[in-house]
Coordinates of C-alpha atoms in Angstrom, one line a residue:
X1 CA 139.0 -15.6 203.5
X2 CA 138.2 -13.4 200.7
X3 CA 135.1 -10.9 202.2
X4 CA 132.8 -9.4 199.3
X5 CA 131.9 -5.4 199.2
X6 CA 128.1 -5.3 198.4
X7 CA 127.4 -3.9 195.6
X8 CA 125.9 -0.6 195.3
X9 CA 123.0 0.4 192.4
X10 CA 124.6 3.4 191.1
X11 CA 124.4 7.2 192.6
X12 CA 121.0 9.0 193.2
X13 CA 121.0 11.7 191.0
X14 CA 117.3 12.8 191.8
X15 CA 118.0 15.1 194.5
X16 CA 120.9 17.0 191.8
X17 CA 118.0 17.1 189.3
X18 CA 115.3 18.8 191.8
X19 CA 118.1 21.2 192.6
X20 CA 119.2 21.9 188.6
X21 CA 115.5 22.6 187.8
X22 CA 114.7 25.1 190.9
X23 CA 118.2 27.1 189.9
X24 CA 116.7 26.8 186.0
X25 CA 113.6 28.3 187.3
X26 CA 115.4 31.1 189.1
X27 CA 117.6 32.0 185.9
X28 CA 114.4 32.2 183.5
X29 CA 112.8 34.4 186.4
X30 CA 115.7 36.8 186.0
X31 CA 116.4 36.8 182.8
X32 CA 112.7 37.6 182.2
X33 CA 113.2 41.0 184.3
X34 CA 115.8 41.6 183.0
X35 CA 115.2 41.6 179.4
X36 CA 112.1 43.8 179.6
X37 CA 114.1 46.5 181.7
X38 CA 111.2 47.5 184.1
X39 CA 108.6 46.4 186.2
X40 CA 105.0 47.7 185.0
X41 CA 102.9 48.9 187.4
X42 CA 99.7 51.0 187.3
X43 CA 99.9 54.1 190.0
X44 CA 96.9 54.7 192.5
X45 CA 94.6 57.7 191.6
X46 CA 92.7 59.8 194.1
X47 CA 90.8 62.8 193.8
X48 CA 90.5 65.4 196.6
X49 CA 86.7 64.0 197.2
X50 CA 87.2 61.2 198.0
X51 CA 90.3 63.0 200.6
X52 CA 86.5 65.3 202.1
X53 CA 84.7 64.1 205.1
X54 CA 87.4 62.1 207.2
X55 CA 87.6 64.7 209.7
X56 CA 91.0 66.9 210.6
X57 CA 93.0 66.0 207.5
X58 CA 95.8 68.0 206.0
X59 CA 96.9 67.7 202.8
X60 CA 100.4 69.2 201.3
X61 CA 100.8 69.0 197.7
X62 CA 103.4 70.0 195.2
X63 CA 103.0 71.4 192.0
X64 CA 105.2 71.3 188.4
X65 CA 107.2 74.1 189.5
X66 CA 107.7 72.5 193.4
X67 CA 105.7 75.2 195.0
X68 CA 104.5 74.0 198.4
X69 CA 100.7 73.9 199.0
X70 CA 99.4 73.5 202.5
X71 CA 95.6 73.1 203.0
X72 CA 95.4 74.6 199.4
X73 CA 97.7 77.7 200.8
X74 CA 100.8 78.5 198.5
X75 CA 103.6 78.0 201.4
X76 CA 106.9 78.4 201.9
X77 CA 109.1 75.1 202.9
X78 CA 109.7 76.7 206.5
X79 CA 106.1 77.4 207.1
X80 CA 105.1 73.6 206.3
X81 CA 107.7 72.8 208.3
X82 CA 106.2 75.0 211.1
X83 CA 103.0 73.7 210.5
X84 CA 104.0 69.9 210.6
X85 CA 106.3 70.3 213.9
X86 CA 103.2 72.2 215.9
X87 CA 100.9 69.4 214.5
X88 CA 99.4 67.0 216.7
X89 CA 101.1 63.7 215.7
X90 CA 97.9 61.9 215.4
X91 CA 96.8 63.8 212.8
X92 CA 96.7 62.9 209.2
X93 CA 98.7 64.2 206.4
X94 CA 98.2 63.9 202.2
X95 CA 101.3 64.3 200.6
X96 CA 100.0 64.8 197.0
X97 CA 102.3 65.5 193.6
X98 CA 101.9 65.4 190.0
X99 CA 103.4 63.3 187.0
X100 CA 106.0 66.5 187.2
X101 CA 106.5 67.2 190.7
X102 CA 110.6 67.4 191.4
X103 CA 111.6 64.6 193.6
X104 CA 114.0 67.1 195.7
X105 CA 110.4 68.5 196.6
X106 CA 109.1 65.1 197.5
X107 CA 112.1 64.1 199.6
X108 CA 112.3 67.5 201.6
X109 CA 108.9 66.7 202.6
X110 CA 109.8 63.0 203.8
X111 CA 112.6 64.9 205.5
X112 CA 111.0 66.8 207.6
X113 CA 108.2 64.2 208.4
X114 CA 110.9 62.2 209.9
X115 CA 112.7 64.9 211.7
X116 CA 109.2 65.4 213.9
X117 CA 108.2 61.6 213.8
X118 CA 104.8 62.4 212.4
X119 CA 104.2 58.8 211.1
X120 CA 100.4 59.3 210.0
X121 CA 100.3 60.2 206.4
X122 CA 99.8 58.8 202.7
X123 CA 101.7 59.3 200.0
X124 CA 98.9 59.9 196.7
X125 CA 101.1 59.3 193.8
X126 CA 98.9 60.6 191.4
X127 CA 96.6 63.6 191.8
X128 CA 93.9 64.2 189.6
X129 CA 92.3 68.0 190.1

């Protein structure tokens, strides 16, 4: 007795093609980003008005040159630091820097935040005077 295979309709490609066109899209995505070298993005501005009236708010900025300034008060890097450790850690801080502030100024800053867990402040990317 001679027993028949049934006879199949051929393979489902379908779920090959779904998977081809999502790794397509991925590939143009990148490739996109790629080719243009950068992401665009528009920086947040803020003025020190708009920084008035919120009650007990401290603000360290850094200038061109990476001079400290602490409530407006040319400072050393020690003496923020004092002033940031002694600081109730509820408090708020603005950490403000223009287009040309050095970003070894920025990060000793970040540095010392950490070291005294003060986790309430804002980083204003842009300051306009």
């Amino acid at each position: 007795m001679k027993m028949k295979m049934p006879h199949s309709d051929g393979l489902n490609i379908v779920p090959f093609i779904d998977v081809i066109l999502v790794l397509l899209a991925i590939v143009l995505s990148v490739a996109t980003f790629i080719a243009q070298g950068e992401v665009k993005i528009s920086l947040p501005q803020s003025s020190e008005e708009k920084l008035q009236g919120q009650g007990s708010v401290f603000s360290v900025k850094i200038d061109q040159e990476g001079q400290y300034y602490f409530n407006d008060v040319l400072s050393s890097l020690e003496e923020v630091e004092k002033k940031i450790v002694e600081m109730d850690k509820q408090e708020w801080i603005y950490l403000m820097g223009d287009k040309k502030s050095p970003l070894d100024s920025f990060i000793q800053i970040i540095n010392i935040l950490k070291r005294s867990n003060h986790a309430n402040f804002k980083i204003i990317t842009e300051y306009q005077h």
